[in-house]
Amino acid sequence: MTSAFSAQGLSKERHPQSRSIIFVSAEHYPAWLTTQTEFIRNWLASQSFQGRATQFVLLPDASGQCHQVVAVISGDTPYAIAHLPKLLPKGHYHRSTDSTAALSADNLLLGWGLGAYRFERYVAKIEPAVLHAEDQSACAESVLTASLEVRDWINTPTEHMGPDELEQATRYIGASFGASVSSICGEELLTQNFPTIHAVGRASHRAPRLIRLDWGDDAHPHIVLCGKGVCFDTGGLDIKAADGMRNMKKDMGGAAHALGLARLLMQNTVPVRLTLLIAAVENAIAGNAFRPGDVITTRQGLSVEIDNTDAEGRLVLSDALTLAGELKPDLIMDFATLTGAARIALGPDLPVLFCNHAETARDYLAAGETEHDPLWQLPLWQPYLGYLKSNVADLANSGASKMAGCMTAALFLQRFVPAGTAWTHLDVYSWNDSERPGKPAGGEAQGLRAAFRFLQKKYDHRHSTAS
């Protein structure tokens, strides 16, 4: 597992040769400049330094060696400084006491750690620029660690992150915090009535499974987290084109998010009774693969006609959500890389939130704003359920229309949530297509900080009045 400090350019001890970084807000840069020595003003002018946000400049000492950095930033967000770890020269750094920009210790930690991240399992390690961490909270440390673990899990190729490895990651996290972990695998899924998980995963040589983690005090409010753990998605017999299949190691991104959130709840001892359910499968192609036109009777008893084998995530989640409802929790939250339609609607950076409870949605969205981890809500527009009409079953898993694809997927899932139970569904991309500050190309934790903040404020009185 990733260590936020040892692997991502952070140190709790200041190095004796550490260089200071003067953080200056873009808004106040002109005023700051007037207070500097003639040497510094002349040096900045010679570099044509204009003091715009994200610009930085190295300041030399009398011998010509870099001994200080001026970094101009905008806002108190993690992404204000996330460009620095990979652009600054290798070495050690700390925040200067001469800094004038308002930047919290927690955002300094998160920004540097998110910006320094590289997935280095298969390549030579590169020593990053190292920042001396300050008096950041233990909570911020845990958020960074969980975020980097989610990235690692998603970035790991399916050969090393199949259903069994996903179970082992869950067992490792569970054992770290005293949780109990169990799984139902292979043919036992049929015996214990999880038919859709079995159907989607049966064609793979790697057994499908439902992974369950339980933690917490029975006296506390019960929440259930459900994650789509499709460790690779060929599309099944409705096979994806090559470009659509290329990054399908990320199709377990929902499970990675749910597991990362479970880790945060346990590590920060949020007073809830937690159940985590991960439907872990590989949607492969073989003679026993499920077919278009098949009808599967789900755990809930609803029959589903398979219109498209590439709409498999909602199938595995249907059994997990049914079990979640049987547990009669206070709240159900699911996470899934569910639809390309969500990306068409909102692009790669905005996870789509669906929710059946107005207050829950409001608080979840507000948490995303606070954490600079935005979400966007779309409606559960019931008339669109007609797009999933089947002539031979209670409903189809997909349909001929390409309209409102992420909404129809959410409406499908809602059919498996008990009426009156608060439920959220987050359709996440879990991926960065390009390299950007704090958002390296590859696996990404999206909405994780928002979900954790939302649950902290809802259930933990230590944070209920936090801004």
XYZ file of C-alpha atoms in Angstrom:
467
model
C 0.000 0.000 0.000
C 1.110 3.530 -0.705
C 2.617 5.473 2.164
C 1.628 9.113 1.862
C 4.918 10.265 3.355
C 7.609 7.846 2.297
C 6.415 7.507 -1.309
C 4.918 10.872 -2.170
C 7.425 13.580 -1.439
C 6.510 14.359 2.165
C 8.604 14.286 5.300
C 7.788 14.962 8.925
C 11.359 16.025 9.646
C 12.856 19.156 8.104
C 16.066 18.451 6.210
C 19.012 20.681 7.242
C 19.445 21.811 3.611
C 15.749 22.468 3.045
C 14.890 25.464 0.858
C 12.026 27.719 1.854
C 9.044 28.409 -0.398
C 7.447 31.837 -0.073
C 3.780 31.382 -0.996
C 2.266 34.633 -2.242
C -1.318 35.106 -3.397
C -1.709 36.352 -6.968
C -4.026 39.081 -5.732
C -1.457 40.502 -3.329
C 1.674 39.907 -5.389
C 2.106 43.574 -6.488
C 1.942 44.767 -2.881
C 4.301 41.989 -1.758
C 6.815 42.931 -4.423
C 7.130 46.492 -3.098
C 8.320 45.130 0.266
C 11.203 43.107 -1.207
C 14.870 44.035 -1.449
C 16.263 45.653 -4.558
C 18.177 42.447 -5.307
C 14.970 40.358 -5.331
C 13.047 42.939 -7.362
C 15.824 43.102 -9.937
C 16.111 39.317 -10.096
C 12.382 38.870 -10.635
C 12.397 41.554 -13.321
C 15.330 39.874 -15.083
C 13.317 36.631 -15.185
C 10.266 38.473 -16.611
C 8.361 37.131 -13.641
C 4.832 38.504 -13.667
C 3.431 37.002 -10.476
C 0.527 35.128 -12.019
C -1.097 32.185 -10.250
C 0.852 28.891 -10.633
C 4.081 30.772 -11.560
C 7.167 30.189 -9.462
C 10.754 31.364 -9.560
C 13.980 30.193 -7.925
C 15.884 32.823 -5.931
C 19.694 32.517 -5.760
C 21.914 33.320 -2.836
C 25.172 35.293 -3.148
C 26.976 32.228 -4.504
C 24.400 31.658 -7.231
C 22.844 28.608 -5.577
C 19.068 28.326 -5.265
C 18.121 28.861 -1.654
C 14.519 30.044 -1.882
C 11.427 29.750 -4.080
C 8.679 32.291 -4.688
C 5.427 30.528 -5.620
C 2.348 32.518 -6.571
C -0.918 30.733 -5.864
C -4.633 31.396 -5.978
C -7.019 30.154 -3.304
C -6.800 27.802 -0.348
C -7.208 24.556 -2.255
C -5.017 21.478 -2.673
C -4.680 22.180 -6.384
C -3.183 25.631 -5.796
C 0.252 24.052 -5.263
C -0.156 20.640 -6.905
C 2.058 21.607 -9.865
C 5.126 22.229 -7.718
C 6.317 18.720 -6.711
C 7.050 17.654 -10.286
C 8.415 21.018 -11.483
C 10.733 22.066 -8.665
C 14.322 20.783 -8.695
C 14.946 17.665 -6.662
C 15.608 18.524 -3.034
C 13.898 19.407 0.223
C 11.498 22.291 0.796
C 9.430 23.901 3.530
C 6.964 26.770 3.766
C 8.644 30.087 4.554
C 7.429 32.110 7.504
C 7.439 35.057 5.075
C 4.569 33.509 3.101
C 1.530 35.738 2.759
C -0.939 33.443 0.968
C -3.640 31.783 3.042
C -3.028 28.072 2.577
C -4.012 25.623 5.287
C -1.601 22.939 6.449
C -4.091 20.276 5.334
C -4.336 21.663 1.797
C -0.558 22.031 1.659
C -0.241 18.333 2.526
C -2.964 17.168 0.136
C -1.805 19.329 -2.745
C 1.793 18.224 -2.496
C 0.933 14.542 -2.075
C -1.596 14.490 -4.918
C 0.792 16.391 -7.156
C 3.821 14.206 -6.415
C 2.048 10.897 -7.097
C 3.485 8.430 -9.613
C 2.400 4.819 -10.075
C 5.772 3.110 -9.749
C 4.976 -0.571 -9.361
C 6.545 -1.472 -12.700
C 9.073 1.319 -13.309
C 12.178 2.703 -11.676
C 11.374 5.055 -8.823
C 12.121 8.743 -9.219
C 13.036 10.692 -6.122
C 10.526 13.549 -5.879
C 10.950 17.007 -4.474
C 10.275 16.561 -0.763
C 8.163 18.891 1.351
C 8.426 19.202 5.101
C 4.877 18.642 6.351
C 3.635 20.951 9.071
C 0.899 20.639 11.668
C -1.579 19.020 9.324
C -4.354 16.951 10.859
C -4.230 13.187 11.117
C -7.492 13.240 9.168
C -5.816 14.985 6.213
C -3.056 12.394 6.278
C -5.629 9.620 6.114
C -7.461 11.307 3.225
C -4.231 11.564 1.246
C -3.294 7.957 1.929
C -6.754 6.697 0.933
C -6.739 8.815 -2.239
C -3.377 7.419 -3.317
C -4.440 3.861 -2.532
C -7.517 4.295 -4.716
C -5.241 5.485 -7.519
C -2.926 2.520 -7.014
C -5.761 -0.033 -7.076
C -7.212 1.423 -10.273
C -3.815 1.736 -11.986
C -2.862 -1.873 -11.266
C -3.410 -4.080 -14.335
C -6.082 -6.738 -14.058
C -3.466 -9.499 -14.085
C -2.504 -8.260 -10.626
C -5.885 -6.820 -9.575
C -8.527 -9.420 -10.338
C -11.414 -10.445 -8.083
C -9.127 -12.389 -5.743
C -6.609 -9.548 -5.425
C -9.447 -7.109 -4.783
C -10.617 -9.405 -2.009
C -7.101 -9.542 -0.571
C -6.891 -5.733 -0.596
C -10.193 -5.629 1.300
C -8.945 -8.186 3.801
C -5.742 -6.197 4.317
C -7.649 -2.970 4.979
C -10.146 -4.792 7.192
C -7.445 -6.450 9.274
C -5.759 -3.061 9.765
C -8.812 -1.736 11.597
C -10.307 -4.810 13.230
C -13.085 -5.394 10.697
C -14.441 -8.795 9.720
C -14.214 -9.727 6.029
C -15.874 -12.618 4.211
C -16.626 -13.556 0.624
C -19.030 -15.718 -1.343
C -17.276 -17.147 -4.406
C -18.050 -19.062 -7.561
C -20.937 -21.524 -7.523
C -21.679 -20.590 -3.911
C -23.117 -17.357 -5.326
C -25.954 -19.403 -6.803
C -26.465 -21.357 -3.595
C -26.762 -18.121 -1.619
C -28.884 -16.374 -4.276
C -26.614 -13.856 -5.974
C -27.439 -14.862 -9.556
C -26.491 -11.694 -11.415
C -22.997 -11.518 -9.906
C -22.501 -15.140 -10.898
C -23.879 -14.663 -14.422
C -21.624 -11.712 -15.246
C -18.473 -13.319 -13.858
C -18.894 -17.009 -14.669
C -17.052 -16.921 -18.033
C -13.770 -15.882 -16.427
C -11.228 -18.347 -15.076
C -11.168 -16.079 -12.004
C -14.148 -16.802 -9.798
C -16.709 -14.021 -9.296
C -17.450 -13.101 -5.702
C -19.311 -10.868 -3.298
C -16.860 -9.416 -0.780
C -18.263 -8.185 2.523
C -16.625 -6.129 5.271
C -18.312 -5.328 8.608
C -17.042 -2.899 11.241
C -18.317 -0.765 14.074
C -20.726 -0.708 16.996
C -24.213 -2.145 16.513
C -25.595 0.814 18.465
C -24.431 3.293 15.816
C -26.293 4.214 12.611
C -25.824 1.574 9.940
C -24.524 2.573 6.500
C -23.830 0.249 3.581
C -21.291 1.063 0.861
C -21.598 -0.841 -2.424
C -18.899 -0.888 -5.092
C -18.875 -2.104 -8.673
C -15.795 -4.305 -8.868
C -15.634 -5.296 -12.541
C -11.904 -5.918 -12.613
C -11.889 -6.038 -16.397
C -14.713 -5.500 -18.854
C -14.472 -6.910 -22.357
C -18.106 -6.003 -22.879
C -18.897 -9.705 -22.902
C -20.448 -11.088 -26.095
C -21.390 -7.504 -26.967
C -17.648 -6.994 -27.124
C -16.147 -3.536 -26.878
C -14.043 -2.032 -29.635
C -10.305 -1.888 -28.946
C -10.256 1.747 -27.870
C -13.214 1.186 -25.528
C -11.570 -1.846 -23.945
C -8.094 -0.361 -23.556
C -8.506 1.088 -20.070
C -11.052 -1.341 -18.674
C -8.774 -2.271 -15.805
C -10.378 0.848 -14.305
C -13.871 -0.676 -14.317
C -13.366 -1.639 -10.667
C -12.999 2.055 -9.841
C -16.302 2.091 -7.963
C -15.107 -0.710 -5.702
C -11.827 1.146 -5.160
C -13.769 4.238 -4.083
C -16.020 2.272 -1.735
C -13.020 0.523 -0.166
C -11.115 3.804 0.163
C -14.125 5.401 1.856
C -14.480 2.433 4.203
C -10.822 2.855 5.129
C -11.381 6.529 5.947
C -14.414 5.822 8.112
C -12.574 3.162 10.084
C -9.266 5.006 10.421
C -11.030 8.149 11.661
C -13.362 6.135 13.943
C -16.508 7.742 12.548
C -19.291 6.409 14.809
C -21.191 4.284 12.311
C -21.846 0.602 11.838
C -20.279 -0.009 8.458
C -20.964 -2.696 5.895
C -19.016 -2.722 2.638
C -20.227 -4.866 -0.276
C -18.069 -5.311 -3.370
C -19.348 -7.292 -6.344
C -16.047 -8.447 -7.862
C -16.072 -10.059 -11.301
C -14.290 -10.146 -14.630
C -16.668 -9.781 -17.572
C -14.925 -12.204 -19.902
C -15.860 -14.158 -23.040
C -16.124 -17.945 -23.124
C -18.603 -20.651 -24.048
C -20.506 -20.157 -20.815
C -20.732 -16.352 -21.042
C -24.152 -14.844 -20.472
C -25.873 -13.818 -23.697
C -28.046 -11.047 -25.113
C -31.623 -12.259 -24.771
C -31.006 -14.271 -21.618
C -33.339 -13.654 -18.702
C -31.894 -13.645 -15.178
C -34.023 -13.653 -12.059
C -32.229 -11.401 -9.592
C -31.839 -11.819 -5.859
C -34.795 -9.476 -5.362
C -36.970 -11.667 -7.569
C -37.245 -9.222 -10.464
C -36.526 -10.804 -13.841
C -34.109 -8.955 -16.113
C -33.749 -9.472 -19.842
C -30.177 -9.012 -21.034
C -30.335 -6.488 -23.839
C -26.587 -5.807 -23.773
C -23.857 -7.752 -21.989
C -21.811 -4.549 -21.789
C -24.350 -3.127 -19.325
C -23.010 -5.505 -16.715
C -22.173 -3.133 -13.858
C -25.807 -2.475 -13.027
C -26.399 -6.230 -12.967
C -23.762 -7.019 -10.363
C -24.819 -3.995 -8.318
C -28.458 -5.097 -8.359
C -27.718 -8.119 -6.155
C -25.413 -6.092 -3.885
C -28.042 -3.359 -3.473
C -30.714 -5.940 -2.721
C -28.598 -7.370 0.091
C -27.884 -3.831 1.287
C -31.618 -3.176 1.514
C -32.210 -6.402 3.405
C -29.881 -5.107 6.116
C -32.266 -2.152 6.680
C -29.529 0.497 6.979
C -29.841 4.201 7.625
C -28.130 4.964 4.291
C -26.924 3.117 1.189
C -24.179 4.634 -0.979
C -22.957 3.028 -4.196
C -20.020 3.895 -6.436
C -19.581 2.692 -9.997
C -17.835 3.419 -13.273
C -21.248 2.770 -14.745
C -21.900 4.660 -17.983
C -20.146 6.421 -20.806
C -23.271 8.563 -20.964
C -22.269 10.237 -17.700
C -19.017 11.304 -19.309
C -20.822 12.586 -22.397
C -23.090 14.614 -20.121
C -20.539 16.060 -17.696
C -17.094 15.156 -18.989
C -14.337 13.301 -17.145
C -13.967 15.506 -14.065
C -17.511 15.691 -12.679
C -18.975 12.531 -11.150
C -22.735 12.315 -11.589
C -24.755 12.072 -8.372
C -28.184 10.498 -8.211
C -30.069 10.487 -4.929
C -33.589 9.678 -3.765
C -33.472 11.970 -0.715
C -33.290 15.761 -1.114
C -31.517 16.576 2.168
C -28.919 13.857 1.607
C -28.198 15.144 -1.899
C -27.921 18.725 -0.671
C -25.421 17.811 2.049
C -23.388 15.549 -0.254
C -23.078 18.314 -2.868
C -22.145 20.865 -0.202
C -19.394 18.561 1.066
C -17.997 18.371 -2.460
C -17.868 22.154 -2.662
C -16.111 22.403 0.695
C -13.512 19.792 -0.243
C -12.894 21.107 -3.787
C -14.085 17.684 -4.928
C -17.148 18.610 -6.988
C -20.150 16.492 -7.929
C -23.167 17.314 -10.069
C -26.656 15.978 -9.482
C -28.938 14.687 -12.229
C -32.564 13.687 -11.654
C -34.076 10.254 -11.186
C -36.642 11.032 -13.891
C -39.085 8.167 -13.551
C -40.661 8.349 -17.046
C -37.289 7.310 -18.501
C -37.662 3.904 -16.893
C -39.789 3.157 -19.939
C -36.583 2.931 -21.963
C -35.859 -0.318 -20.078
C -39.145 -2.018 -20.946
C -38.930 -5.712 -21.776
C -41.553 -7.857 -23.468
C -40.417 -11.032 -21.690
C -39.164 -9.885 -18.263
C -39.885 -7.302 -15.587
C -37.284 -4.998 -17.136
C -34.274 -4.976 -19.437
C -30.761 -4.063 -18.412
C -30.456 -1.717 -21.384
C -32.509 -0.643 -24.392
C -32.506 0.544 -27.957
C -32.560 4.248 -27.122
C -29.312 6.078 -26.455
C -31.167 8.854 -24.652
C -30.387 9.639 -20.985
C -28.115 6.629 -20.565
C -26.764 7.495 -17.134
C -30.300 8.251 -15.894
C -31.742 4.958 -17.089
C -28.830 3.123 -15.441
C -29.544 4.919 -12.164
C -33.261 4.163 -12.476
C -32.404 0.488 -12.978
C -30.395 0.504 -9.743
C -33.167 2.328 -7.881
C -35.497 -0.613 -8.536
C -33.321 -2.633 -6.141
C -33.312 -0.085 -3.305
C -36.162 -0.333 -0.770
C -38.623 2.546 -0.887
C -37.942 4.921 1.991
C -34.243 4.041 2.347
C -31.912 6.967 1.641
C -29.639 6.046 -1.279
C -26.925 7.743 -3.307
C -25.417 6.550 -6.565
C -22.181 8.082 -7.852
C -21.306 7.422 -11.487
C -17.553 8.093 -11.579
C -14.976 8.044 -14.368
C -12.148 7.140 -11.945
C -9.569 8.244 -14.501
C -7.548 11.181 -15.779
C -7.026 11.044 -19.536
C -4.145 13.534 -19.427
C -1.491 14.796 -17.024
C -2.553 17.855 -15.016
C -1.328 19.336 -11.735
C -2.542 17.120 -8.919
C -4.376 14.908 -11.410
C -1.835 12.617 -13.046
C -2.835 10.528 -16.048
C -4.388 7.260 -14.914
C -6.528 6.176 -12.001
C -8.179 8.874 -9.912
C -10.209 9.201 -6.714
C -13.197 11.374 -7.601
C -15.800 12.316 -5.024
C -13.944 10.425 -2.290
C -13.204 13.501 -0.203
C -16.764 14.709 -0.749
C -18.266 11.423 0.438
C -16.051 11.279 3.509
C -16.767 14.881 4.489
C -20.497 14.285 4.033
C -20.453 11.247 6.317
C -18.260 12.960 8.905
C -20.660 15.863 9.212
C -23.711 13.627 9.239
C -22.574 11.102 11.815
C -19.601 12.450 13.744
C -20.437 15.240 16.215
C -16.756 16.179 16.298
C -17.258 17.476 12.741
C -20.955 18.311 12.663
C -20.297 22.038 13.067
C -17.192 22.191 10.886
C -17.307 24.722 8.093
